[in-house]
Amino acid sequence: MKTIRVSAAVIKNGDKILTTERGYGKYKGFWEFPGGKREEGESGEETIVREIREELEATIAVDSFLCTIEHQYEDFYMIMDCYLCHIVEGNIIIKEHEAMKWISSDALESVDWLPADVKVLPSVRSALGW
C-alpha cells in the first residue's frame, strides 16, 4: 500500500477559515483544506506555501503547526500535516478546485468533508476557540 505525505492549510481570515471543493476524481464534490503532496527535501511548511501559490495564486504565511492526522483510504495511506495560516499577498483564485467557501464555526458541519479532513476539525475547533 502506497503512503503519501501531504500538507494542508487552515487559512484564517477574521473568524472564518477557507475550504475548497474537490473538482476531480473519486472524491469530486467533497470539501477539504487546500494543500498537496510534499516533494523530496521539502518541509511541511514549504510544501503548503508552494501548493497554495500554485493552486490558489496567493501567498500565505504559516502561523503555527496545527496537527498531523493519518488516514487509510481505499488505495493509499495518507499522512497529513496541517498548519494554521493567513494570506499575506494576493486574492484567492481557484484553479484546481470546483469552488471555495469561507466558513465560520457554525458552518463547519455544513459541507461534506473528505474523510481525512474530518479528523482535522477537532484541532481546528480547539485552536480557534470554536
PDB file of C-alpha atoms in Angstrom:
ATOM      1  CA  MET A   1       0.000   0.000   0.000  1.00  0.00           C
ATOM      2  CA  LYS A   2       1.375   3.368  -1.043  1.00  0.00           C
ATOM      3  CA  THR A   3       1.939   6.035   1.650  1.00  0.00           C
ATOM      4  CA  ILE A   4       1.757   9.708   0.709  1.00  0.00           C
ATOM      5  CA  ARG A   5       2.757  12.704   2.830  1.00  0.00           C
ATOM      6  CA  VAL A   6       0.793  15.900   2.296  1.00  0.00           C
ATOM      7  CA  SER A   7       0.426  19.324   3.869  1.00  0.00           C
ATOM      8  CA  ALA A   8      -2.850  21.194   4.322  1.00  0.00           C
ATOM      9  CA  ALA A   9      -3.559  24.833   5.134  1.00  0.00           C
ATOM     10  CA  VAL A  10      -6.244  26.008   7.510  1.00  0.00           C
ATOM     11  CA  ILE A  11      -6.282  29.570   6.190  1.00  0.00           C
ATOM     12  CA  LYS A  12      -7.847  32.078   8.575  1.00  0.00           C
ATOM     13  CA  ASN A  13      -9.470  35.369   7.679  1.00  0.00           C
ATOM     14  CA  GLY A  14     -11.060  37.012  10.703  1.00  0.00           C
ATOM     15  CA  ASP A  15     -13.441  34.489  12.230  1.00  0.00           C
ATOM     16  CA  LYS A  16     -13.610  32.290   9.124  1.00  0.00           C
ATOM     17  CA  ILE A  17     -11.497  29.587   7.504  1.00  0.00           C
ATOM     18  CA  LEU A  18     -11.131  28.605   3.859  1.00  0.00           C
ATOM     19  CA  THR A  19     -12.370  25.323   2.489  1.00  0.00           C
ATOM     20  CA  THR A  20     -12.230  24.158  -1.115  1.00  0.00           C
ATOM     21  CA  GLU A  21     -14.389  21.742  -3.089  1.00  0.00           C
ATOM     22  CA  ARG A  22     -12.585  18.984  -4.908  1.00  0.00           C
ATOM     23  CA  GLY A  23     -13.239  19.210  -8.629  1.00  0.00           C
ATOM     24  CA  TYR A  24     -11.965  15.837  -9.838  1.00  0.00           C
ATOM     25  CA  GLY A  25     -11.533  12.158  -9.062  1.00  0.00           C
ATOM     26  CA  LYS A  26     -13.290   9.754  -6.777  1.00  0.00           C
ATOM     27  CA  TYR A  27     -13.897  12.429  -4.140  1.00  0.00           C
ATOM     28  CA  LYS A  28     -15.206  15.125  -6.514  1.00  0.00           C
ATOM     29  CA  GLY A  29     -17.697  17.314  -4.669  1.00  0.00           C
ATOM     30  CA  PHE A  30     -16.202  16.747  -1.226  1.00  0.00           C
ATOM     31  CA  TRP A  31     -14.661  19.632   0.704  1.00  0.00           C
ATOM     32  CA  GLU A  32     -11.120  19.844   2.029  1.00  0.00           C
ATOM     33  CA  PHE A  33      -8.464  22.104   3.428  1.00  0.00           C
ATOM     34  CA  PRO A  34      -6.314  23.092   0.450  1.00  0.00           C
ATOM     35  CA  GLY A  35      -2.824  21.679   0.067  1.00  0.00           C
ATOM     36  CA  GLY A  36      -0.930  18.905  -1.614  1.00  0.00           C
ATOM     37  CA  LYS A  37       1.872  16.383  -1.758  1.00  0.00           C
ATOM     38  CA  ARG A  38       5.244  17.044  -0.204  1.00  0.00           C
ATOM     39  CA  GLU A  39       8.133  16.968  -2.653  1.00  0.00           C
ATOM     40  CA  GLU A  40      11.534  15.421  -1.948  1.00  0.00           C
ATOM     41  CA  GLY A  41      13.517  17.555   0.504  1.00  0.00           C
ATOM     42  CA  GLU A  42      10.631  19.923   1.302  1.00  0.00           C
ATOM     43  CA  SER A  43       9.431  20.724   4.789  1.00  0.00           C
ATOM     44  CA  GLY A  44       5.720  20.684   5.537  1.00  0.00           C
ATOM     45  CA  GLU A  45       5.720  24.486   5.716  1.00  0.00           C
ATOM     46  CA  GLU A  46       7.496  24.830   2.368  1.00  0.00           C
ATOM     47  CA  THR A  47       5.010  22.424   0.815  1.00  0.00           C
ATOM     48  CA  ILE A  48       1.946  24.328   1.936  1.00  0.00           C
ATOM     49  CA  VAL A  49       3.283  27.729   0.839  1.00  0.00           C
ATOM     50  CA  ARG A  50       4.157  26.293  -2.616  1.00  0.00           C
ATOM     51  CA  GLU A  51       0.872  24.430  -3.015  1.00  0.00           C
ATOM     52  CA  ILE A  52      -1.283  27.438  -2.125  1.00  0.00           C
ATOM     53  CA  ARG A  53       0.677  29.627  -4.542  1.00  0.00           C
ATOM     54  CA  GLU A  54       0.219  27.005  -7.311  1.00  0.00           C
ATOM     55  CA  GLU A  55      -3.433  26.118  -6.637  1.00  0.00           C
ATOM     56  CA  LEU A  56      -4.899  29.379  -5.348  1.00  0.00           C
ATOM     57  CA  GLU A  57      -2.465  32.046  -6.601  1.00  0.00           C
ATOM     58  CA  ALA A  58      -1.999  33.565  -3.143  1.00  0.00           C
ATOM     59  CA  THR A  59       0.977  33.844  -0.815  1.00  0.00           C
ATOM     60  CA  ILE A  60       0.397  32.599   2.704  1.00  0.00           C
ATOM     61  CA  ALA A  61       2.377  32.681   5.926  1.00  0.00           C
ATOM     62  CA  VAL A  62       2.346  29.776   8.347  1.00  0.00           C
ATOM     63  CA  ASP A  63       1.290  30.912  11.815  1.00  0.00           C
ATOM     64  CA  SER A  64       1.671  27.582  13.580  1.00  0.00           C
ATOM     65  CA  PHE A  65       1.601  23.824  13.247  1.00  0.00           C
ATOM     66  CA  LEU A  66      -1.908  22.512  13.930  1.00  0.00           C
ATOM     67  CA  CYS A  67      -1.816  18.699  13.823  1.00  0.00           C
ATOM     68  CA  THR A  68      -0.817  15.595  11.920  1.00  0.00           C
ATOM     69  CA  ILE A  69      -3.515  13.118  11.027  1.00  0.00           C
ATOM     70  CA  GLU A  70      -3.291   9.734   9.369  1.00  0.00           C
ATOM     71  CA  HIS A  71      -5.991   8.161   7.260  1.00  0.00           C
ATOM     72  CA  GLN A  72      -6.321   4.912   5.347  1.00  0.00           C
ATOM     73  CA  TYR A  73      -8.051   5.454   2.026  1.00  0.00           C
ATOM     74  CA  GLU A  74      -9.031   2.531  -0.179  1.00  0.00           C
ATOM     75  CA  ASP A  75      -5.899   2.673  -2.322  1.00  0.00           C
ATOM     76  CA  PHE A  76      -3.332   4.621  -0.270  1.00  0.00           C
ATOM     77  CA  TYR A  77      -2.349   5.620   3.255  1.00  0.00           C
ATOM     78  CA  MET A  78      -2.105   9.355   3.895  1.00  0.00           C
ATOM     79  CA  ILE A  79      -0.161  11.320   6.499  1.00  0.00           C
ATOM     80  CA  MET A  80      -1.317  14.949   6.515  1.00  0.00           C
ATOM     81  CA  ASP A  81       0.451  17.783   8.340  1.00  0.00           C
ATOM     82  CA  CYS A  82      -1.891  20.718   8.936  1.00  0.00           C
ATOM     83  CA  TYR A  83      -0.929  24.339   9.560  1.00  0.00           C
ATOM     84  CA  LEU A  84      -2.788  27.466  10.629  1.00  0.00           C
ATOM     85  CA  CYS A  85      -2.041  30.139   8.039  1.00  0.00           C
ATOM     86  CA  HIS A  86      -3.081  33.551   6.777  1.00  0.00           C
ATOM     87  CA  ILE A  87      -2.863  35.284   3.407  1.00  0.00           C
ATOM     88  CA  VAL A  88      -0.070  37.840   3.098  1.00  0.00           C
ATOM     89  CA  GLU A  89      -0.408  38.689  -0.580  1.00  0.00           C
ATOM     90  CA  GLY A  90      -2.889  38.172  -3.403  1.00  0.00           C
ATOM     91  CA  ASN A  91      -6.511  37.165  -3.671  1.00  0.00           C
ATOM     92  CA  ILE A  92      -7.656  33.569  -3.794  1.00  0.00           C
ATOM     93  CA  ILE A  93      -8.182  32.398  -7.380  1.00  0.00           C
ATOM     94  CA  ILE A  94      -9.341  28.811  -7.647  1.00  0.00           C
ATOM     95  CA  LYS A  95      -7.552  26.915 -10.393  1.00  0.00           C
ATOM     96  CA  GLU A  96      -7.866  23.237  -9.476  1.00  0.00           C
ATOM     97  CA  HIS A  97     -10.973  23.253  -7.281  1.00  0.00           C
ATOM     98  CA  GLU A  98     -14.651  23.368  -8.134  1.00  0.00           C
ATOM     99  CA  ALA A  99     -15.471  26.057  -5.566  1.00  0.00           C
ATOM    100  CA  MET A 100     -14.341  27.650  -2.309  1.00  0.00           C
ATOM    101  CA  LYS A 101     -16.059  28.956   0.822  1.00  0.00           C
ATOM    102  CA  TRP A 102     -15.042  30.979   3.838  1.00  0.00           C
ATOM    103  CA  ILE A 103     -16.864  29.287   6.708  1.00  0.00           C
ATOM    104  CA  SER A 104     -17.363  30.183  10.343  1.00  0.00           C
ATOM    105  CA  SER A 105     -17.641  27.921  13.373  1.00  0.00           C
ATOM    106  CA  ASP A 106     -21.390  27.454  12.989  1.00  0.00           C
ATOM    107  CA  ALA A 107     -20.973  26.297   9.378  1.00  0.00           C
ATOM    108  CA  LEU A 108     -18.223  23.705   9.925  1.00  0.00           C
ATOM    109  CA  GLU A 109     -20.691  20.855   9.564  1.00  0.00           C
ATOM    110  CA  SER A 110     -22.420  22.392   6.518  1.00  0.00           C
ATOM    111  CA  VAL A 111     -20.077  20.822   3.972  1.00  0.00           C
ATOM    112  CA  ASP A 112     -19.281  17.211   3.099  1.00  0.00           C
ATOM    113  CA  TRP A 113     -15.658  16.940   4.238  1.00  0.00           C
ATOM    114  CA  LEU A 114     -13.211  14.404   2.856  1.00  0.00           C
ATOM    115  CA  PRO A 115     -12.726  11.605   5.405  1.00  0.00           C
ATOM    116  CA  ALA A 116      -9.187  12.686   6.358  1.00  0.00           C
ATOM    117  CA  ASP A 117     -10.220  16.340   6.745  1.00  0.00           C
ATOM    118  CA  VAL A 118     -12.985  15.381   9.193  1.00  0.00           C
ATOM    119  CA  LYS A 119     -10.189  14.284  11.546  1.00  0.00           C
ATOM    120  CA  VAL A 120      -8.713  17.823  11.460  1.00  0.00           C
ATOM    121  CA  LEU A 121     -11.894  19.522  12.685  1.00  0.00           C
ATOM    122  CA  PRO A 122     -11.374  18.907  16.441  1.00  0.00           C
ATOM    123  CA  SER A 123      -7.925  20.549  16.215  1.00  0.00           C
ATOM    124  CA  VAL A 124      -9.404  23.486  14.276  1.00  0.00           C
ATOM    125  CA  ARG A 125     -12.116  23.954  16.908  1.00  0.00           C
ATOM    126  CA  SER A 126      -9.585  23.801  19.725  1.00  0.00           C
ATOM    127  CA  ALA A 127      -7.016  26.126  18.121  1.00  0.00           C
ATOM    128  CA  LEU A 128      -9.604  28.744  17.140  1.00  0.00           C
ATOM    129  CA  GLY A 129     -11.671  28.506  20.315  1.00  0.00           C
ATOM    130  CA  TRP A 130     -14.676  27.179  18.390  1.00  0.00           C
TER     131      TRP A 130
END
